[in-house]
Coordinates of C-alpha atoms in Angstrom, one line a residue:
I1 CA 1.6 8.4 -23.6
K2 CA -1.5 9.2 -21.6
S3 CA -1.7 11.3 -18.4
V4 CA -4.6 10.7 -15.9
G5 CA -5.7 12.8 -13.2
S6 CA -5.2 16.2 -11.8
E7 CA -4.4 18.2 -8.6
G8 CA -7.2 18.0 -6.2
N9 CA -9.1 16.1 -3.5
G10 CA -11.9 14.5 -5.7
E11 CA -12.2 11.2 -7.3
A12 CA -9.0 10.7 -9.7
Q13 CA -7.3 13.8 -8.3
F14 CA -4.1 13.8 -6.5
N15 CA -1.9 15.8 -4.2
S16 CA 1.6 14.3 -4.0
P17 CA 1.4 11.1 -5.3
R18 CA 4.2 9.0 -4.1
G19 CA 4.0 5.0 -4.7
L20 CA 1.9 2.9 -6.8
D21 CA 1.3 -0.6 -7.8
V22 CA -0.7 -2.6 -10.2
S23 CA -2.7 -5.9 -9.2
D24 CA -1.8 -8.9 -11.1
R25 CA -5.6 -10.0 -10.2
N26 CA -7.5 -7.4 -12.1
S27 CA -4.8 -5.0 -13.4
N28 CA -6.2 -2.2 -10.9
V29 CA -3.8 0.6 -10.3
Y30 CA -3.4 1.7 -6.8
V31 CA -1.9 5.1 -6.1
C32 CA -0.5 6.4 -2.8
V33 CA -1.5 10.0 -2.6
S34 CA 0.3 11.4 0.5
S35 CA -1.1 14.9 0.7
N36 CA -4.6 13.4 0.4
N37 CA -3.7 11.1 3.1
R38 CA -5.5 7.9 1.1
V39 CA -4.9 5.4 -1.5
Q40 CA -6.9 5.6 -4.8
I41 CA -7.8 2.7 -6.9
L42 CA -8.3 3.1 -10.5
T43 CA -9.4 0.5 -12.9
Q44 CA -7.2 -0.6 -16.0
E45 CA -8.8 2.0 -17.8
F46 CA -7.5 4.5 -15.3
K47 CA -11.0 5.3 -14.2
F48 CA -11.6 5.9 -10.6
H49 CA -12.9 2.7 -8.5
S50 CA -12.5 3.6 -4.8
T51 CA -10.5 4.8 -2.2
L52 CA -8.8 3.3 1.0
G53 CA -7.5 5.0 4.2
I54 CA -9.9 8.1 4.5
D55 CA -9.3 9.3 8.2
L56 CA -6.6 6.3 8.7
F57 CA -3.4 7.5 7.2
R58 CA -1.3 10.3 7.7
Y59 CA 1.2 11.2 4.7
P60 CA 1.3 7.5 3.4
H61 CA 4.2 7.2 1.0
D62 CA 3.9 3.7 -0.9
V63 CA 1.6 1.0 -1.6
K64 CA 2.0 -2.7 -2.9
V65 CA -0.4 -5.2 -3.8
T66 CA 1.1 -8.9 -3.2
R67 CA -0.6 -12.4 -2.4
D68 CA -1.0 -13.4 1.1
R69 CA 0.9 -16.6 1.4
V70 CA -1.8 -18.4 3.7
L71 CA -3.1 -21.5 1.9
V72 CA -6.8 -21.9 2.0
L73 CA -7.4 -25.6 0.4
D74 CA -11.0 -25.5 0.0
D75 CA -11.2 -22.3 -1.6
S76 CA -11.4 -22.1 -5.6
D77 CA -10.7 -18.7 -6.2
P78 CA -7.0 -18.6 -6.9
Y79 CA -6.9 -14.9 -6.3
R80 CA -8.8 -14.5 -3.0
D81 CA -5.5 -13.9 -1.2
Y82 CA -4.3 -10.8 -2.6
N83 CA -3.5 -8.0 0.0
I84 CA -2.6 -4.4 -0.2
I85 CA 0.5 -3.6 1.9
M86 CA 1.3 0.1 2.4
S87 CA 4.0 2.0 4.7
D88 CA 2.6 5.0 6.7
Y89 CA 5.4 7.6 7.0
N90 CA 3.7 9.9 9.9
N91 CA 2.3 7.0 11.8
H92 CA 5.5 4.9 11.8
C93 CA 3.8 1.7 10.4
V94 CA 2.9 -0.6 8.1
Y95 CA -0.6 -1.4 7.2
V96 CA -2.1 -4.7 5.3
F97 CA -5.8 -4.5 3.7
N98 CA -7.6 -7.1 1.8
Q99 CA -8.9 -6.4 -1.6
E100 CA -11.9 -4.7 -0.1
G101 CA -10.0 -2.2 1.6
E102 CA -10.5 -3.8 5.2
Q103 CA -7.5 -3.4 7.4
I104 CA -6.5 -7.0 8.3
H105 CA -3.0 -6.2 10.2
K106 CA -0.8 -3.7 11.2
F107 CA 2.9 -3.6 12.4
G108 CA 5.5 -1.5 13.6
K109 CA 5.5 1.7 15.9
E110 CA 7.5 4.5 16.4
G111 CA 10.8 3.9 17.5
Q112 CA 14.4 2.7 16.4
G113 CA 14.5 -0.8 17.4
I114 CA 13.9 -4.0 15.8
G115 CA 10.4 -4.0 14.2
E116 CA 10.1 -0.2 15.1
F117 CA 10.0 2.3 12.5
Y118 CA 10.7 6.3 12.2
C119 CA 9.0 7.3 9.0
P120 CA 9.2 4.3 7.0
W121 CA 9.4 5.6 3.3
G122 CA 9.3 2.4 1.0
I123 CA 8.3 -1.0 1.1
A124 CA 9.2 -4.0 -1.6
L125 CA 8.5 -7.7 -1.7
D126 CA 10.3 -10.6 -2.8
N127 CA 9.1 -12.4 -6.1
T128 CA 7.2 -15.0 -3.9
G129 CA 5.7 -12.3 -1.7
H130 CA 7.2 -13.8 1.2
I131 CA 9.5 -11.0 2.6
I132 CA 8.5 -7.4 3.0
V133 CA 11.2 -5.0 3.0
V134 CA 10.7 -1.8 4.7
C135 CA 13.4 1.1 4.0
D136 CA 13.4 3.7 6.9
K137 CA 14.4 7.0 6.0
N138 CA 15.3 8.5 9.4
T139 CA 17.0 5.5 10.9
N140 CA 18.7 4.8 7.6
C141 CA 18.3 1.3 7.6
L142 CA 16.3 -1.5 5.8
Q143 CA 14.1 -4.2 8.0
F144 CA 13.1 -7.5 6.7
F145 CA 9.9 -9.3 7.7

């Protein structure tokens, strides 16, 4: 058993860690830290690697690392397509980032219709990475993409 991190705002410090996932590509650990409004990336040895989302997120709740299903036939790197998917509770949307932490897609907006969210709380993927399921806390529903 091992414990990593402490309360705070620095590297490998967390205020209200909510969700996490591990990359199949390199075993990095992605920690969604709600009160710090960011995602911290730790190495497989649990050392600080980098941060995503500073000045972008407001109280994020979950993060998933998956493979984008876009096929690039001339790319020899089999891990090129891995992305990070994160729900953002207060911004009522879902962000998609590449492995370098660059935002490549954002979907959803505040509302109660199809494709809209009112406090998305969690996300999940099917085992092929094709379907994103968003759990919406305040509308009491699941949306499938």
